[in-house]
Amino acid sequence: SQQGEEDPQALSIQEGENATMNCSYKTSINNLQWYRQNSGRGLVHLILIRSNEREKHSGRLRVTLDTSKKSSSLLITASRAADTASYFCATARDQGAQKLVFGQGTRLTINP
Amino acid sequence: GAVVSQHPSWVICKSGTSVKIECRSLDFQATTMFWYRQFPKQSLMLMATSNEGSKATYEQGVEKDKFLINHASLTLSTLTVTSAHPEDSSFYICSARDPSGGGYNEQFFGPGTRLTVL
């Protein structure tokens, strides 16, 4: 079952603007991961944030995690047309957990 | 990074036939692979966890006799959709966990297989 909910479900912005996507989950987690999926393709791992971390950066990506609110956000700065994709959060309940539970995803469109 | 491949990338078959999809980890050994199903504009739904040398663990509601999983080696898992019907048409994605990832469960995904059952 999918425990994550993401908002917005769809986001359309102009190139160069920042895009923020949010993810909420229901159970306690060990880590939360963000993935990108281009249309009709597999998923690409973007970033992993552990439950004891609050913020993490990778290039133009910034992820925050608030375990008290059971929520995470993904910020893409200075967006590019190539960032157009669907973005999913996924949670792992414990360090040894095998399974990831995916959110519903946000479809991001960057307009040139 | 670790690479996972899937074959075929797309397949069209007639109702009632069986279709086999392969998932390979190309540059690492994966004791565990996962099979997901994704409907258009929806999220990934985990179908089963495939463990090398043992039986797969299926998620609730997934028919094990319908979706046969075999994980005979550390680099290959196969999903066979038996007696496929149009409602089985979907995008099937596999992933593999890289055990060298320090236990934080980063998974690497294959490019997916688009199955269309006529």
JSON list of C-alpha atoms in Angstrom, two decimals:
[
{"chain": "A", "resi": 1, "resn": "SER", "atom": "CA", "xyz": [0.00, 0.00, 0.00]},
{"chain": "A", "resi": 2, "resn": "GLN", "atom": "CA", "xyz": [1.15, 3.52, -0.67]},
{"chain": "A", "resi": 3, "resn": "GLN", "atom": "CA", "xyz": [1.66, 5.50, 2.48]},
{"chain": "A", "resi": 4, "resn": "GLY", "atom": "CA", "xyz": [3.08, 8.62, 0.94]},
{"chain": "A", "resi": 5, "resn": "GLU", "atom": "CA", "xyz": [1.07, 11.46, -0.32]},
{"chain": "A", "resi": 6, "resn": "GLU", "atom": "CA", "xyz": [2.61, 14.16, -2.39]},
{"chain": "A", "resi": 7, "resn": "ASP", "atom": "CA", "xyz": [1.47, 17.58, -3.26]},
{"chain": "A", "resi": 8, "resn": "PRO", "atom": "CA", "xyz": [0.96, 19.10, -5.54]},
{"chain": "A", "resi": 9, "resn": "GLN", "atom": "CA", "xyz": [-0.03, 16.29, -7.87]},
{"chain": "A", "resi": 10, "resn": "ALA", "atom": "CA", "xyz": [1.01, 18.46, -10.78]},
{"chain": "A", "resi": 11, "resn": "LEU", "atom": "CA", "xyz": [3.17, 21.56, -10.95]},
{"chain": "A", "resi": 12, "resn": "SER", "atom": "CA", "xyz": [3.92, 23.75, -13.95]},
{"chain": "A", "resi": 13, "resn": "ILE", "atom": "CA", "xyz": [6.48, 26.56, -13.72]},
{"chain": "A", "resi": 14, "resn": "GLN", "atom": "CA", "xyz": [8.71, 28.66, -15.94]},
{"chain": "A", "resi": 15, "resn": "GLU", "atom": "CA", "xyz": [12.29, 27.74, -16.59]},
{"chain": "A", "resi": 16, "resn": "GLY", "atom": "CA", "xyz": [14.57, 29.33, -14.05]},
{"chain": "A", "resi": 17, "resn": "GLU", "atom": "CA", "xyz": [12.02, 29.30, -11.25]},
{"chain": "A", "resi": 18, "resn": "ASN", "atom": "CA", "xyz": [12.29, 27.09, -8.20]},
{"chain": "A", "resi": 19, "resn": "ALA", "atom": "CA", "xyz": [10.06, 24.04, -7.82]},
{"chain": "A", "resi": 20, "resn": "THR", "atom": "CA", "xyz": [8.97, 22.71, -4.45]},
{"chain": "A", "resi": 21, "resn": "MET", "atom": "CA", "xyz": [7.29, 19.36, -3.94]},
{"chain": "A", "resi": 22, "resn": "ASN", "atom": "CA", "xyz": [6.06, 17.94, -0.66]},
{"chain": "A", "resi": 23, "resn": "CYS", "atom": "CA", "xyz": [5.66, 14.43, 0.63]},
{"chain": "A", "resi": 24, "resn": "SER", "atom": "CA", "xyz": [3.87, 13.21, 3.73]},
{"chain": "A", "resi": 25, "resn": "TYR", "atom": "CA", "xyz": [3.96, 9.75, 5.22]},
{"chain": "A", "resi": 26, "resn": "LYS", "atom": "CA", "xyz": [2.21, 7.93, 8.01]},
{"chain": "A", "resi": 27, "resn": "THR", "atom": "CA", "xyz": [4.56, 5.55, 9.81]},
{"chain": "A", "resi": 28, "resn": "SER", "atom": "CA", "xyz": [7.97, 5.98, 11.40]},
{"chain": "A", "resi": 29, "resn": "ILE", "atom": "CA", "xyz": [10.84, 5.68, 8.96]},
{"chain": "A", "resi": 30, "resn": "ASN", "atom": "CA", "xyz": [14.55, 5.05, 8.82]},
{"chain": "A", "resi": 31, "resn": "ASN", "atom": "CA", "xyz": [15.09, 7.04, 5.65]},
{"chain": "A", "resi": 32, "resn": "LEU", "atom": "CA", "xyz": [13.26, 8.79, 2.87]},
{"chain": "A", "resi": 33, "resn": "GLN", "atom": "CA", "xyz": [14.34, 8.87, -0.73]},
{"chain": "A", "resi": 34, "resn": "TRP", "atom": "CA", "xyz": [13.40, 10.93, -3.75]},
{"chain": "A", "resi": 35, "resn": "TYR", "atom": "CA", "xyz": [13.29, 9.52, -7.26]},
{"chain": "A", "resi": 36, "resn": "ARG", "atom": "CA", "xyz": [12.70, 11.03, -10.68]},
{"chain": "A", "resi": 37, "resn": "GLN", "atom": "CA", "xyz": [10.92, 9.31, -13.52]},
{"chain": "A", "resi": 38, "resn": "ASN", "atom": "CA", "xyz": [10.87, 10.56, -17.06]},
{"chain": "A", "resi": 39, "resn": "SER", "atom": "CA", "xyz": [7.80, 9.59, -19.03]},
{"chain": "A", "resi": 40, "resn": "GLY", "atom": "CA", "xyz": [7.72, 5.87, -19.77]},
{"chain": "A", "resi": 41, "resn": "ARG", "atom": "CA", "xyz": [11.09, 5.25, -18.19]},
{"chain": "A", "resi": 42, "resn": "GLY", "atom": "CA", "xyz": [12.50, 3.75, -15.02]},
{"chain": "A", "resi": 43, "resn": "LEU", "atom": "CA", "xyz": [13.27, 5.65, -11.86]},
{"chain": "A", "resi": 44, "resn": "VAL", "atom": "CA", "xyz": [16.44, 7.52, -11.12]},
{"chain": "A", "resi": 45, "resn": "HIS", "atom": "CA", "xyz": [17.56, 7.86, -7.52]},
{"chain": "A", "resi": 46, "resn": "LEU", "atom": "CA", "xyz": [18.08, 11.50, -6.58]},
{"chain": "A", "resi": 47, "resn": "ILE", "atom": "CA", "xyz": [18.80, 11.72, -2.90]},
{"chain": "A", "resi": 48, "resn": "LEU", "atom": "CA", "xyz": [18.40, 9.84, 0.38]},
{"chain": "A", "resi": 49, "resn": "ILE", "atom": "CA", "xyz": [17.88, 11.54, 3.71]},
{"chain": "A", "resi": 50, "resn": "ARG", "atom": "CA", "xyz": [18.09, 9.63, 6.96]},
{"chain": "A", "resi": 51, "resn": "SER", "atom": "CA", "xyz": [15.64, 10.06, 9.81]},
{"chain": "A", "resi": 52, "resn": "ASN", "atom": "CA", "xyz": [18.27, 11.79, 11.94]},
{"chain": "A", "resi": 53, "resn": "GLU", "atom": "CA", "xyz": [18.97, 14.36, 9.22]},
{"chain": "A", "resi": 54, "resn": "ARG", "atom": "CA", "xyz": [16.97, 17.50, 8.66]},
{"chain": "A", "resi": 55, "resn": "GLU", "atom": "CA", "xyz": [18.35, 18.82, 5.41]},
{"chain": "A", "resi": 56, "resn": "LYS", "atom": "CA", "xyz": [20.47, 17.57, 2.57]},
{"chain": "A", "resi": 57, "resn": "HIS", "atom": "CA", "xyz": [21.79, 19.12, -0.61]},
{"chain": "A", "resi": 58, "resn": "SER", "atom": "CA", "xyz": [22.86, 17.67, -3.92]},
{"chain": "A", "resi": 59, "resn": "GLY", "atom": "CA", "xyz": [23.61, 20.12, -6.70]},
{"chain": "A", "resi": 60, "resn": "ARG", "atom": "CA", "xyz": [20.40, 22.03, -7.40]},
{"chain": "A", "resi": 61, "resn": "LEU", "atom": "CA", "xyz": [18.40, 19.76, -5.12]},
{"chain": "A", "resi": 62, "resn": "ARG", "atom": "CA", "xyz": [17.58, 20.48, -1.53]},
{"chain": "A", "resi": 63, "resn": "VAL", "atom": "CA", "xyz": [15.65, 18.01, 0.59]},
{"chain": "A", "resi": 64, "resn": "THR", "atom": "CA", "xyz": [14.26, 18.62, 4.04]},
{"chain": "A", "resi": 65, "resn": "LEU", "atom": "CA", "xyz": [12.80, 16.13, 6.47]},
{"chain": "A", "resi": 66, "resn": "ASP", "atom": "CA", "xyz": [10.56, 16.88, 9.43]},
{"chain": "A", "resi": 67, "resn": "THR", "atom": "CA", "xyz": [9.96, 13.64, 11.29]},
{"chain": "A", "resi": 68, "resn": "SER", "atom": "CA", "xyz": [7.67, 15.33, 13.82]},
{"chain": "A", "resi": 69, "resn": "LYS", "atom": "CA", "xyz": [5.33, 16.26, 10.98]},
{"chain": "A", "resi": 70, "resn": "LYS", "atom": "CA", "xyz": [6.13, 13.15, 8.97]},
{"chain": "A", "resi": 71, "resn": "SER", "atom": "CA", "xyz": [6.85, 15.23, 5.93]},
{"chain": "A", "resi": 72, "resn": "SER", "atom": "CA", "xyz": [9.60, 15.99, 3.46]},
{"chain": "A", "resi": 73, "resn": "SER", "atom": "CA", "xyz": [10.10, 18.52, 0.73]},
{"chain": "A", "resi": 74, "resn": "LEU", "atom": "CA", "xyz": [12.16, 18.52, -2.43]},
{"chain": "A", "resi": 75, "resn": "LEU", "atom": "CA", "xyz": [13.30, 21.85, -3.80]},
{"chain": "A", "resi": 76, "resn": "ILE", "atom": "CA", "xyz": [14.76, 22.14, -7.28]},
{"chain": "A", "resi": 77, "resn": "THR", "atom": "CA", "xyz": [16.42, 25.49, -7.79]},
{"chain": "A", "resi": 78, "resn": "ALA", "atom": "CA", "xyz": [16.91, 27.28, -11.10]},
{"chain": "A", "resi": 79, "resn": "SER", "atom": "CA", "xyz": [14.75, 24.76, -12.92]},
{"chain": "A", "resi": 80, "resn": "ARG", "atom": "CA", "xyz": [15.53, 23.62, -16.46]},
{"chain": "A", "resi": 81, "resn": "ALA", "atom": "CA", "xyz": [13.34, 22.12, -19.17]},
{"chain": "A", "resi": 82, "resn": "ALA", "atom": "CA", "xyz": [15.19, 18.83, -18.62]},
{"chain": "A", "resi": 83, "resn": "ASP", "atom": "CA", "xyz": [13.82, 18.71, -15.07]},
{"chain": "A", "resi": 84, "resn": "THR", "atom": "CA", "xyz": [10.38, 17.95, -16.52]},
{"chain": "A", "resi": 85, "resn": "ALA", "atom": "CA", "xyz": [9.48, 14.57, -15.03]},
{"chain": "A", "resi": 86, "resn": "SER", "atom": "CA", "xyz": [7.50, 12.91, -12.27]},
{"chain": "A", "resi": 87, "resn": "TYR", "atom": "CA", "xyz": [9.04, 12.98, -8.83]},
{"chain": "A", "resi": 88, "resn": "PHE", "atom": "CA", "xyz": [8.33, 10.35, -6.18]},
{"chain": "A", "resi": 89, "resn": "CYS", "atom": "CA", "xyz": [9.22, 10.09, -2.55]},
{"chain": "A", "resi": 90, "resn": "ALA", "atom": "CA", "xyz": [9.74, 6.65, -1.05]},
{"chain": "A", "resi": 91, "resn": "THR", "atom": "CA", "xyz": [10.14, 5.62, 2.56]},
{"chain": "A", "resi": 92, "resn": "ALA", "atom": "CA", "xyz": [11.96, 2.75, 4.24]},
{"chain": "A", "resi": 93, "resn": "ARG", "atom": "CA", "xyz": [10.73, 1.79, 7.69]},
{"chain": "A", "resi": 94, "resn": "ASP", "atom": "CA", "xyz": [14.03, 0.60, 9.10]},
{"chain": "A", "resi": 95, "resn": "GLN", "atom": "CA", "xyz": [17.64, 0.39, 8.06]},
{"chain": "A", "resi": 96, "resn": "GLY", "atom": "CA", "xyz": [17.41, -3.23, 7.14]},
{"chain": "A", "resi": 97, "resn": "ALA", "atom": "CA", "xyz": [14.04, -2.83, 5.51]},
{"chain": "A", "resi": 98, "resn": "GLN", "atom": "CA", "xyz": [13.90, -4.19, 2.06]},
{"chain": "A", "resi": 99, "resn": "LYS", "atom": "CA", "xyz": [10.77, -2.52, 0.90]},
{"chain": "A", "resi": 100, "resn": "LEU", "atom": "CA", "xyz": [10.24, 1.01, -0.22]},
{"chain": "A", "resi": 101, "resn": "VAL", "atom": "CA", "xyz": [6.79, 2.54, -0.09]},
{"chain": "A", "resi": 102, "resn": "PHE", "atom": "CA", "xyz": [6.22, 5.12, -2.77]},
{"chain": "A", "resi": 103, "resn": "GLY", "atom": "CA", "xyz": [4.15, 8.27, -2.72]},
{"chain": "A", "resi": 104, "resn": "GLN", "atom": "CA", "xyz": [1.74, 9.18, -5.46]},
{"chain": "A", "resi": 105, "resn": "GLY", "atom": "CA", "xyz": [4.18, 11.48, -7.19]},
{"chain": "A", "resi": 106, "resn": "THR", "atom": "CA", "xyz": [4.26, 15.02, -8.49]},
{"chain": "A", "resi": 107, "resn": "ARG", "atom": "CA", "xyz": [4.28, 15.66, -12.23]},
{"chain": "A", "resi": 108, "resn": "LEU", "atom": "CA", "xyz": [6.55, 18.62, -12.81]},
{"chain": "A", "resi": 109, "resn": "THR", "atom": "CA", "xyz": [6.50, 20.54, -16.07]},
{"chain": "A", "resi": 110, "resn": "ILE", "atom": "CA", "xyz": [9.12, 23.19, -16.78]},
{"chain": "A", "resi": 111, "resn": "ASN", "atom": "CA", "xyz": [8.05, 25.58, -19.49]},
{"chain": "A", "resi": 112, "resn": "PRO", "atom": "CA", "xyz": [10.84, 27.10, -21.59]},
{"chain": "B", "resi": 1, "resn": "GLY", "atom": "CA", "xyz": [26.26, 4.02, -10.25]},
{"chain": "B", "resi": 2, "resn": "ALA", "atom": "CA", "xyz": [24.80, 0.54, -10.33]},
{"chain": "B", "resi": 3, "resn": "VAL", "atom": "CA", "xyz": [22.98, -0.42, -13.52]},
{"chain": "B", "resi": 4, "resn": "VAL", "atom": "CA", "xyz": [19.89, -2.55, -13.84]},
{"chain": "B", "resi": 5, "resn": "SER", "atom": "CA", "xyz": [18.56, -3.66, -17.20]},
{"chain": "B", "resi": 6, "resn": "GLN", "atom": "CA", "xyz": [15.23, -5.09, -18.26]},
{"chain": "B", "resi": 7, "resn": "HIS", "atom": "CA", "xyz": [14.28, -7.08, -21.28]},
{"chain": "B", "resi": 8, "resn": "PRO", "atom": "CA", "xyz": [12.18, -6.64, -23.27]},
{"chain": "B", "resi": 9, "resn": "SER", "atom": "CA", "xyz": [11.48, -2.92, -23.10]},
{"chain": "B", "resi": 10, "resn": "TRP", "atom": "CA", "xyz": [8.06, -3.49, -24.56]},
{"chain": "B", "resi": 11, "resn": "VAL", "atom": "CA", "xyz": [5.95, -6.46, -25.54]},
{"chain": "B", "resi": 12, "resn": "ILE", "atom": "CA", "xyz": [2.57, -6.96, -27.16]},
{"chain": "B", "resi": 13, "resn": "CYS", "atom": "CA", "xyz": [0.89, -10.31, -26.76]},
{"chain": "B", "resi": 14, "resn": "LYS", "atom": "CA", "xyz": [-2.44, -11.99, -27.28]},
{"chain": "B", "resi": 15, "resn": "SER", "atom": "CA", "xyz": [-4.76, -12.72, -24.41]},
{"chain": "B", "resi": 16, "resn": "GLY", "atom": "CA", "xyz": [-4.04, -16.10, -22.86]},
{"chain": "B", "resi": 17, "resn": "THR", "atom": "CA", "xyz": [-0.33, -16.20, -23.61]},
{"chain": "B", "resi": 18, "resn": "SER", "atom": "CA", "xyz": [2.48, -15.98, -21.08]},
{"chain": "B", "resi": 19, "resn": "VAL", "atom": "CA", "xyz": [5.13, -13.31, -21.09]},
{"chain": "B", "resi": 20, "resn": "LYS", "atom": "CA", "xyz": [8.52, -13.41, -19.39]},
{"chain": "B", "resi": 21, "resn": "ILE", "atom": "CA", "xyz": [10.34, -10.25, -18.33]},
{"chain": "B", "resi": 22, "resn": "GLU", "atom": "CA", "xyz": [13.98, -10.32, -17.31]},
{"chain": "B", "resi": 23, "resn": "CYS", "atom": "CA", "xyz": [15.70, -8.06, -14.81]},
{"chain": "B", "resi": 24, "resn": "ARG", "atom": "CA", "xyz": [19.49, -8.04, -14.58]},
{"chain": "B", "resi": 25, "resn": "SER", "atom": "CA", "xyz": [21.92, -6.25, -12.34]},
{"chain": "B", "resi": 26, "resn": "LEU", "atom": "CA", "xyz": [24.85, -5.53, -14.61]},
{"chain": "B", "resi": 27, "resn": "ASP", "atom": "CA", "xyz": [27.67, -4.49, -12.33]},
{"chain": "B", "resi": 28, "resn": "PHE", "atom": "CA", "xyz": [26.74, -5.77, -8.91]},
{"chain": "B", "resi": 29, "resn": "GLN", "atom": "CA", "xyz": [25.27, -8.82, -7.29]},
{"chain": "B", "resi": 30, "resn": "ALA", "atom": "CA", "xyz": [21.75, -8.38, -6.03]},
{"chain": "B", "resi": 31, "resn": "THR", "atom": "CA", "xyz": [20.50, -10.86, -3.48]},
{"chain": "B", "resi": 32, "resn": "THR", "atom": "CA", "xyz": [17.19, -9.03, -3.51]},
{"chain": "B", "resi": 33, "resn": "MET", "atom": "CA", "xyz": [15.23, -7.63, -6.40]},
{"chain": "B", "resi": 34, "resn": "PHE", "atom": "CA", "xyz": [11.82, -6.06, -6.45]},
{"chain": "B", "resi": 35, "resn": "TRP", "atom": "CA", "xyz": [9.03, -6.07, -8.99]},
{"chain": "B", "resi": 36, "resn": "TYR", "atom": "CA", "xyz": [6.68, -3.13, -9.32]},
{"chain": "B", "resi": 37, "resn": "ARG", "atom": "CA", "xyz": [3.67, -2.39, -11.43]},
{"chain": "B", "resi": 38, "resn": "GLN", "atom": "CA", "xyz": [2.74, 1.07, -12.55]},
{"chain": "B", "resi": 39, "resn": "PHE", "atom": "CA", "xyz": [-0.47, 2.18, -14.23]},
{"chain": "B", "resi": 40, "resn": "PRO", "atom": "CA", "xyz": [-0.50, 5.36, -16.33]},
{"chain": "B", "resi": 41, "resn": "LYS", "atom": "CA", "xyz": [0.02, 8.50, -14.28]},
{"chain": "B", "resi": 42, "resn": "GLN", "atom": "CA", "xyz": [0.07, 6.52, -11.07]},
{"chain": "B", "resi": 43, "resn": "SER", "atom": "CA", "xyz": [2.67, 5.54, -8.56]},
{"chain": "B", "resi": 44, "resn": "LEU", "atom": "CA", "xyz": [4.61, 2.31, -8.31]},
{"chain": "B", "resi": 45, "resn": "MET", "atom": "CA", "xyz": [2.92, -0.58, -6.58]},
{"chain": "B", "resi": 46, "resn": "LEU", "atom": "CA", "xyz": [5.22, -3.21, -5.15]},
{"chain": "B", "resi": 47, "resn": "MET", "atom": "CA", "xyz": [4.17, -6.65, -6.38]},
{"chain": "B", "resi": 48, "resn": "ALA", "atom": "CA", "xyz": [6.80, -8.89, -4.85]},
{"chain": "B", "resi": 49, "resn": "THR", "atom": "CA", "xyz": [10.26, -9.16, -3.38]},
{"chain": "B", "resi": 50, "resn": "SER", "atom": "CA", "xyz": [12.49, -11.61, -5.17]},
{"chain": "B", "resi": 51, "resn": "ASN", "atom": "CA", "xyz": [15.18, -13.33, -3.11]},
{"chain": "B", "resi": 52, "resn": "GLU", "atom": "CA", "xyz": [17.99, -15.23, -4.76]},
{"chain": "B", "resi": 53, "resn": "GLY", "atom": "CA", "xyz": [17.69, -18.94, -4.14]},
{"chain": "B", "resi": 54, "resn": "SER", "atom": "CA", "xyz": [14.36, -18.80, -2.34]},
{"chain": "B", "resi": 55, "resn": "LYS", "atom": "CA", "xyz": [10.72, -18.15, -2.98]},
{"chain": "B", "resi": 56, "resn": "ALA", "atom": "CA", "xyz": [9.51, -14.66, -3.69]},
{"chain": "B", "resi": 57, "resn": "THR", "atom": "CA", "xyz": [7.48, -12.76, -1.15]},
{"chain": "B", "resi": 58, "resn": "TYR", "atom": "CA", "xyz": [4.29, -11.41, -2.66]},
{"chain": "B", "resi": 59, "resn": "GLU", "atom": "CA", "xyz": [2.37, -8.36, -1.55]},
{"chain": "B", "resi": 60, "resn": "GLN", "atom": "CA", "xyz": [-1.19, -8.71, -0.44]},
{"chain": "B", "resi": 61, "resn": "GLY", "atom": "CA", "xyz": [-3.55, -9.01, -3.36]},
{"chain": "B", "resi": 62, "resn": "VAL", "atom": "CA", "xyz": [-0.92, -10.14, -5.86]},
{"chain": "B", "resi": 63, "resn": "GLU", "atom": "CA", "xyz": [-1.59, -13.60, -7.28]},
{"chain": "B", "resi": 64, "resn": "LYS", "atom": "CA", "xyz": [1.56, -15.69, -7.03]},
{"chain": "B", "resi": 65, "resn": "ASP", "atom": "CA", "xyz": [0.28, -18.17, -9.59]},
{"chain": "B", "resi": 66, "resn": "LYS", "atom": "CA", "xyz": [-0.39, -15.35, -12.00]},
{"chain": "B", "resi": 67, "resn": "PHE", "atom": "CA", "xyz": [2.92, -13.58, -11.59]},
{"chain": "B", "resi": 68, "resn": "LEU", "atom": "CA", "xyz": [5.67, -16.16, -11.34]},
{"chain": "B", "resi": 69, "resn": "ILE", "atom": "CA", "xyz": [9.00, -14.90, -10.08]},
{"chain": "B", "resi": 70, "resn": "ASN", "atom": "CA", "xyz": [12.29, -16.72, -10.35]},
{"chain": "B", "resi": 71, "resn": "HIS", "atom": "CA", "xyz": [15.58, -15.43, -8.96]},
{"chain": "B", "resi": 72, "resn": "ALA", "atom": "CA", "xyz": [17.99, -18.16, -9.95]},
{"chain": "B", "resi": 73, "resn": "SER", "atom": "CA", "xyz": [21.20, -16.15, -9.82]},
{"chain": "B", "resi": 74, "resn": "LEU", "atom": "CA", "xyz": [22.59, -13.09, -8.10]},
{"chain": "B", "resi": 75, "resn": "THR", "atom": "CA", "xyz": [22.21, -11.02, -11.23]},
{"chain": "B", "resi": 76, "resn": "LEU", "atom": "CA", "xyz": [18.95, -12.21, -12.77]},
{"chain": "B", "resi": 77, "resn": "SER", "atom": "CA", "xyz": [15.32, -12.24, -11.73]},
{"chain": "B", "resi": 78, "resn": "THR", "atom": "CA", "xyz": [12.44, -13.05, -14.06]},
{"chain": "B", "resi": 79, "resn": "LEU", "atom": "CA", "xyz": [8.77, -12.20, -13.88]},
{"chain": "B", "resi": 80, "resn": "THR", "atom": "CA", "xyz": [6.40, -14.34, -15.91]},
{"chain": "B", "resi": 81, "resn": "VAL", "atom": "CA", "xyz": [2.87, -13.08, -16.43]},
{"chain": "B", "resi": 82, "resn": "THR", "atom": "CA", "xyz": [0.92, -16.25, -17.03]},
{"chain": "B", "resi": 83, "resn": "SER", "atom": "CA", "xyz": [-2.23, -16.41, -19.13]},
{"chain": "B", "resi": 84, "resn": "ALA", "atom": "CA", "xyz": [-2.12, -12.67, -19.63]},
{"chain": "B", "resi": 85, "resn": "HIS", "atom": "CA", "xyz": [-5.32, -10.70, -20.02]},
{"chain": "B", "resi": 86, "resn": "PRO", "atom": "CA", "xyz": [-5.91, -7.09, -21.08]},
{"chain": "B", "resi": 87, "resn": "GLU", "atom": "CA", "xyz": [-6.16, -5.99, -17.45]},
{"chain": "B", "resi": 88, "resn": "ASP", "atom": "CA", "xyz": [-2.55, -7.13, -16.99]},
{"chain": "B", "resi": 89, "resn": "SER", "atom": "CA", "xyz": [-1.45, -4.43, -19.43]},
{"chain": "B", "resi": 90, "resn": "SER", "atom": "CA", "xyz": [0.82, -2.16, -17.47]},
{"chain": "B", "resi": 91, "resn": "PHE", "atom": "CA", "xyz": [4.35, -0.88, -17.01]},
{"chain": "B", "resi": 92, "resn": "TYR", "atom": "CA", "xyz": [6.44, -3.37, -15.04]},
{"chain": "B", "resi": 93, "resn": "ILE", "atom": "CA", "xyz": [9.58, -2.11, -13.34]},
{"chain": "B", "resi": 94, "resn": "CYS", "atom": "CA", "xyz": [12.19, -4.04, -11.44]},
{"chain": "B", "resi": 95, "resn": "SER", "atom": "CA", "xyz": [14.73, -2.75, -9.00]},
{"chain": "B", "resi": 96, "resn": "ALA", "atom": "CA", "xyz": [17.71, -4.19, -7.23]},
{"chain": "B", "resi": 97, "resn": "ARG", "atom": "CA", "xyz": [19.21, -3.31, -3.93]},
{"chain": "B", "resi": 98, "resn": "ASP", "atom": "CA", "xyz": [22.94, -2.80, -3.92]},
{"chain": "B", "resi": 99, "resn": "PRO", "atom": "CA", "xyz": [24.19, -4.51, -0.75]},
{"chain": "B", "resi": 100, "resn": "SER", "atom": "CA", "xyz": [27.24, -2.27, -0.73]},
{"chain": "B", "resi": 101, "resn": "GLY", "atom": "CA", "xyz": [25.00, 0.70, -0.09]},
{"chain": "B", "resi": 102, "resn": "GLY", "atom": "CA", "xyz": [25.64, 0.65, 3.62]},
{"chain": "B", "resi": 103, "resn": "GLY", "atom": "CA", "xyz": [22.28, -0.75, 4.54]},
{"chain": "B", "resi": 104, "resn": "TYR", "atom": "CA", "xyz": [20.32, 2.34, 3.63]},
{"chain": "B", "resi": 105, "resn": "ASN", "atom": "CA", "xyz": [18.31, 0.56, 1.03]},
{"chain": "B", "resi": 106, "resn": "GLU", "atom": "CA", "xyz": [19.10, 2.59, -2.05]},
{"chain": "B", "resi": 107, "resn": "GLN", "atom": "CA", "xyz": [17.54, 0.78, -4.94]},
{"chain": "B", "resi": 108, "resn": "PHE", "atom": "CA", "xyz": [18.46, 0.95, -8.60]},
{"chain": "B", "resi": 109, "resn": "PHE", "atom": "CA", "xyz": [15.68, 0.67, -11.11]},
{"chain": "B", "resi": 110, "resn": "GLY", "atom": "CA", "xyz": [15.47, -0.90, -14.49]},
{"chain": "B", "resi": 111, "resn": "PRO", "atom": "CA", "xyz": [14.06, 1.07, -17.43]},
{"chain": "B", "resi": 112, "resn": "GLY", "atom": "CA", "xyz": [10.75, -0.79, -17.28]},
{"chain": "B", "resi": 113, "resn": "THR", "atom": "CA", "xyz": [8.80, -3.07, -19.58]},
{"chain": "B", "resi": 114, "resn": "ARG", "atom": "CA", "xyz": [5.59, -1.93, -21.24]},
{"chain": "B", "resi": 115, "resn": "LEU", "atom": "CA", "xyz": [3.22, -4.89, -21.54]},
{"chain": "B", "resi": 116, "resn": "THR", "atom": "CA", "xyz": [0.18, -4.64, -23.78]},
{"chain": "B", "resi": 117, "resn": "VAL", "atom": "CA", "xyz": [-2.21, -7.56, -23.87]},
{"chain": "B", "resi": 118, "resn": "LEU", "atom": "CA", "xyz": [-4.63, -7.57, -26.78]}
]
